[in-house]
mmCIF file of C-alpha atoms in Angstrom:
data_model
loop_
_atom_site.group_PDB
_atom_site.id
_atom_site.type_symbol
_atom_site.label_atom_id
_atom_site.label_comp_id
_atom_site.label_asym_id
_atom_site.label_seq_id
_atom_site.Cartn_x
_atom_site.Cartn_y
_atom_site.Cartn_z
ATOM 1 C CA UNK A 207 53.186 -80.593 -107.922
ATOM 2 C CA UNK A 208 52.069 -83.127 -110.855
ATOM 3 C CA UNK A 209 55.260 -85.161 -110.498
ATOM 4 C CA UNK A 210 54.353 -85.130 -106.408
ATOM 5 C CA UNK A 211 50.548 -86.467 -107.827
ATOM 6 C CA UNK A 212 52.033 -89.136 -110.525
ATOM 7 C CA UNK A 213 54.638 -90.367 -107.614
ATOM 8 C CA UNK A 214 52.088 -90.577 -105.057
ATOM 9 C CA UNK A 215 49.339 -92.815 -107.769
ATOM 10 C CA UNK A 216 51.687 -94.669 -109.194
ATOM 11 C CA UNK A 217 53.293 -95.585 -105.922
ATOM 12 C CA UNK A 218 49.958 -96.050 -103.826
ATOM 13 C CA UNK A 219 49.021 -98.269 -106.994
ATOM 14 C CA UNK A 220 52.242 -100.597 -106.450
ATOM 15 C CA UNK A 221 51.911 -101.039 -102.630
ATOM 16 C CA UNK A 222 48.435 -101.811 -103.360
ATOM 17 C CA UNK A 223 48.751 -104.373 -106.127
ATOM 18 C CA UNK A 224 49.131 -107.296 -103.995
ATOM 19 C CA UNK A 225 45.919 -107.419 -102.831
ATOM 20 C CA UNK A 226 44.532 -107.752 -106.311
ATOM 21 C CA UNK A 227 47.281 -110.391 -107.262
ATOM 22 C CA UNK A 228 46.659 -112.275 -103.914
ATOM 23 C CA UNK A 229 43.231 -111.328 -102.960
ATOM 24 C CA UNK A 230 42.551 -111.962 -98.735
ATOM 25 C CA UNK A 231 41.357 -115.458 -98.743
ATOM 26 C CA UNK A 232 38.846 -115.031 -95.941
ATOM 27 C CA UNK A 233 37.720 -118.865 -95.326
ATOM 28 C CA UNK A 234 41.019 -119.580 -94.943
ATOM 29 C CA UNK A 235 41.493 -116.641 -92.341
ATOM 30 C CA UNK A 236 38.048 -117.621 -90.741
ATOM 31 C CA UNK A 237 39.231 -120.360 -89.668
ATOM 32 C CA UNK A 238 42.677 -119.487 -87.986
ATOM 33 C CA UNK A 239 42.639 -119.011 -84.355
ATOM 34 C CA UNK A 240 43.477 -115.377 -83.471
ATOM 35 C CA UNK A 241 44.152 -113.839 -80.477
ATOM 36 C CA UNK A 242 41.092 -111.979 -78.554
ATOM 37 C CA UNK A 243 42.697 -108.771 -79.175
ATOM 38 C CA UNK A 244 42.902 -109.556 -83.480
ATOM 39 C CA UNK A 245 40.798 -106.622 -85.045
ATOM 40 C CA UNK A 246 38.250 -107.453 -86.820
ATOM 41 C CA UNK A 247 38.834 -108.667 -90.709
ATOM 42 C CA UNK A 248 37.645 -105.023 -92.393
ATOM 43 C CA UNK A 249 40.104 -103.361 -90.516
ATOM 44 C CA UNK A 250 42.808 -104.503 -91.707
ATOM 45 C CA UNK A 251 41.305 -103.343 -95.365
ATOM 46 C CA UNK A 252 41.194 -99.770 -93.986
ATOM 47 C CA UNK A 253 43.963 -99.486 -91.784
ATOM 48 C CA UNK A 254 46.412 -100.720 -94.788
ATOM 49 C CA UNK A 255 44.576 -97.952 -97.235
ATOM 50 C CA UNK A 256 45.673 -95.292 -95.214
ATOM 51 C CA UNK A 257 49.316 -96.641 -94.957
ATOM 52 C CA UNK A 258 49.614 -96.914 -98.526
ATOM 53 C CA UNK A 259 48.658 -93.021 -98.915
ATOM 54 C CA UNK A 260 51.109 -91.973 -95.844
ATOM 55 C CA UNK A 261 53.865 -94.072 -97.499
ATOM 56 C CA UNK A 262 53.205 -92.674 -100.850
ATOM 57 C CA UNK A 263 53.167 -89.347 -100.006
ATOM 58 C CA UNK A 264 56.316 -89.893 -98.540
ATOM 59 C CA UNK A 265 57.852 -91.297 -101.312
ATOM 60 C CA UNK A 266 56.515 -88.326 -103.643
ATOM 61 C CA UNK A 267 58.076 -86.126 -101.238
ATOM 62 C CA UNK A 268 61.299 -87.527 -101.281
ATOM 63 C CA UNK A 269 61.253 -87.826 -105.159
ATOM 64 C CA UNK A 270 60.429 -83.868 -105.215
ATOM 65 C CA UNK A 271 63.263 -82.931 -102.667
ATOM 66 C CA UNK A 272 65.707 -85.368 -104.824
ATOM 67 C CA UNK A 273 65.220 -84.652 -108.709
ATOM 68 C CA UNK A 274 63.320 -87.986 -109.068
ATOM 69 C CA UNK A 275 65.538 -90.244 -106.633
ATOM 70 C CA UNK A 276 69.015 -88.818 -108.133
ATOM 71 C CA UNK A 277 70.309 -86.768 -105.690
ATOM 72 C CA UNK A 278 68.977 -89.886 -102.702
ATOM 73 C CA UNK A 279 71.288 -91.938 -101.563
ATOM 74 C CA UNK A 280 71.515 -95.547 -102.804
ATOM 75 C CA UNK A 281 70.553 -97.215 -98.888
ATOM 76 C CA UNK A 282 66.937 -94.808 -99.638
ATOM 77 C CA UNK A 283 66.144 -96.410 -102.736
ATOM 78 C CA UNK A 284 67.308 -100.043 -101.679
ATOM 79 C CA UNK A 285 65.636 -99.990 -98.289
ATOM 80 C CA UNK A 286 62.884 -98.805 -99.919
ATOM 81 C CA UNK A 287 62.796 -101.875 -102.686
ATOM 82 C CA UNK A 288 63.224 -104.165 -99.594
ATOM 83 C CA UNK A 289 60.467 -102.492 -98.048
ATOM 84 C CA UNK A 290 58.071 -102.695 -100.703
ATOM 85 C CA UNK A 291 59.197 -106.162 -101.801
ATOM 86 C CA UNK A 292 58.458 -107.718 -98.292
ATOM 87 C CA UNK A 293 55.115 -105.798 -97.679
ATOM 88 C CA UNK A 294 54.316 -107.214 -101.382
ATOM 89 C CA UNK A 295 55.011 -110.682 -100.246
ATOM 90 C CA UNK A 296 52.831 -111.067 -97.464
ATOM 91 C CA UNK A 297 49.274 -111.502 -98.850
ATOM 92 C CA UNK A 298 51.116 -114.220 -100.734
ATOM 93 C CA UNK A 299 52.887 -115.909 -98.220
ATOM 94 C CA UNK A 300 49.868 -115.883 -95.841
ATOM 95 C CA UNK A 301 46.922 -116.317 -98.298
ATOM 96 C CA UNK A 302 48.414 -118.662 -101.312
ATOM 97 C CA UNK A 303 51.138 -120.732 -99.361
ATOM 98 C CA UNK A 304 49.148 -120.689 -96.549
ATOM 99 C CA UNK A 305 52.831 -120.446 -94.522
ATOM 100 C CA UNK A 306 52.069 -118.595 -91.262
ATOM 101 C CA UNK A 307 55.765 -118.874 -90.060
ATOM 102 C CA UNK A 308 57.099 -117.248 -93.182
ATOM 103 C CA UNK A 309 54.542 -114.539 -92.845
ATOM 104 C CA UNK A 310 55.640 -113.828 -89.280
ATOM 105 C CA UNK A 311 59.073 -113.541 -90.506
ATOM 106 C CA UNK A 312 58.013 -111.221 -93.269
ATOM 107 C CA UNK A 313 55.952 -109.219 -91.399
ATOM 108 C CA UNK A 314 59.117 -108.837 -88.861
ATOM 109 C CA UNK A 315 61.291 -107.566 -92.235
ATOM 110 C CA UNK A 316 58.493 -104.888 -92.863
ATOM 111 C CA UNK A 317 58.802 -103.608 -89.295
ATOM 112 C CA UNK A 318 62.428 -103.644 -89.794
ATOM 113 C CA UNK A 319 62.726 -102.432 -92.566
ATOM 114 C CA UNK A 320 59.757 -99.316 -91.873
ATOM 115 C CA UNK A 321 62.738 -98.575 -89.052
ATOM 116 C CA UNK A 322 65.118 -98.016 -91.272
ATOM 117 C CA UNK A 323 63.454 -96.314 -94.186
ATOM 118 C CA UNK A 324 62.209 -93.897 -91.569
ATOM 119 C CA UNK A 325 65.854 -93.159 -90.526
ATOM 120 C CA UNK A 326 66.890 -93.524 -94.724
ATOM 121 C CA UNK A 327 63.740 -90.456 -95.237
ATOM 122 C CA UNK A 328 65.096 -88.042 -92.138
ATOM 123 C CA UNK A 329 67.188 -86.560 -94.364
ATOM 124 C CA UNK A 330 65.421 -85.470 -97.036
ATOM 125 C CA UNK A 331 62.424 -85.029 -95.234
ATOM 126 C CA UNK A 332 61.303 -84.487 -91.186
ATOM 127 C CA UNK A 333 57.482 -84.448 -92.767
ATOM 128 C CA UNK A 334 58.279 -87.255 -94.466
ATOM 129 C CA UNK A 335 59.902 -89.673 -92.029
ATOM 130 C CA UNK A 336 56.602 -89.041 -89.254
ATOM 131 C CA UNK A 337 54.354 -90.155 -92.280
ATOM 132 C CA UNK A 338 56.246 -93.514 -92.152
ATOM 133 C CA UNK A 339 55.630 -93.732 -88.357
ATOM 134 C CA UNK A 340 51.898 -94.933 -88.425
ATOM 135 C CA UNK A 341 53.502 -97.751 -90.715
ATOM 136 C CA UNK A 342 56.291 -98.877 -88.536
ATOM 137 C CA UNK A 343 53.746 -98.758 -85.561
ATOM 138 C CA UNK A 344 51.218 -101.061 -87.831
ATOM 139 C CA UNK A 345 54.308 -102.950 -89.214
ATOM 140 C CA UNK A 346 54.703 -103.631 -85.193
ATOM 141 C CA UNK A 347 51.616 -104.888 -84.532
ATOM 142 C CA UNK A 348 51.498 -106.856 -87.612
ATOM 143 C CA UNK A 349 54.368 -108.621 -86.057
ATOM 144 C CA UNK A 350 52.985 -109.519 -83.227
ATOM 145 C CA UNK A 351 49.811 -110.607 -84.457
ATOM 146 C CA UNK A 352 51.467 -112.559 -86.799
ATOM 147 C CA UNK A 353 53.594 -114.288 -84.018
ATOM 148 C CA UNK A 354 50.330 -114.608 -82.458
ATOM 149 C CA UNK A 355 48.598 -116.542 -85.048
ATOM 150 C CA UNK A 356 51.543 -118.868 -85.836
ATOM 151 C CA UNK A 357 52.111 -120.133 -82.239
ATOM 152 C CA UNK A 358 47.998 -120.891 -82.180
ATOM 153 C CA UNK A 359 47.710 -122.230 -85.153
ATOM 154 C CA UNK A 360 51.241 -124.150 -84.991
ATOM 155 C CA UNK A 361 49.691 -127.757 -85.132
ATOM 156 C CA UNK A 362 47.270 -126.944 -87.675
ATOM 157 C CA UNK A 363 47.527 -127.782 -91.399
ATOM 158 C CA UNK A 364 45.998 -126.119 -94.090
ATOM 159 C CA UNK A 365 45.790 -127.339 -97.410
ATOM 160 C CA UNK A 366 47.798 -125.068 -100.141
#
């Protein structure tokens, strides 16, 4: 049970490290056309708290059922590095290079790669894939929204 605690902190603390790198620059996002159906800004603060914890518990519980990773197969851990990479870069992308396109694109690599990490988890873990599924379904809609907000804002330039 403490490694399950220590895997679940110290991997709740990663996914959420970006935000306190790259902090949500909210002028900047103020002033983006969304779509009518965007949720509102706090969401988004909320909704991703609770996907860190479901992700991190599934991690921890894949660590447990595989003696710390070395009994899981390579395509877990790299899908997972992938994974965490891309969902890393996106505060970056969208808030510091101010690149909406890329951050479509990256947001379409999370959803992807949520897909397959689910699939990676199965077997290891039933519990532990469905905790991943809120997170693909987000990842998703992230997509989309991201689509969204590039093709309205296509013409627009931001300074960087």
């Amino acid at each position: 049970m403490f490694s399950f605690i220590v895997v679940f902190l110290i991997t709740y603390a990663l996914f959420s490290i970006s935000g306190v790198l790259f902090p949500t620059d909210l002028t900047y996002y103020k002033t983006l056309k969304k779509p009518s159906w965007n949720p509102p800004a706090k969401l988004f603060g909320i909704a991703w708290g609770i996907l860190y914890a479901l992700i991190s518990a599934s991690v921890a519980i894949v660590y447990t059922k595989t003696d710390g990773f070395q009994e899981a197969a390579a395509s877990y851990v790299l899908i997972l590095l992938i994974n965490y990479l891309a969902n890393q870069a996106f505060t970056f992308i969208e808030f510091k290079l101010k690149d909406r396109r890329l951050a479509f694109l990256d947001t379409a690599i999370v959803a992807i790669t949520t897909f397959f990490l689910i699939n990676a988890t199965i077997p290891y873990s039933k519990l532990a894939a469905w905790l991943l599924v809120p997170y693909l379904l987000w990842s998703c809609f992230a997509t989309v929204l991201a689509w969204s907000i590039y093709q309205l804002n296509k013409e627009a330039k931001h300074s960087v």
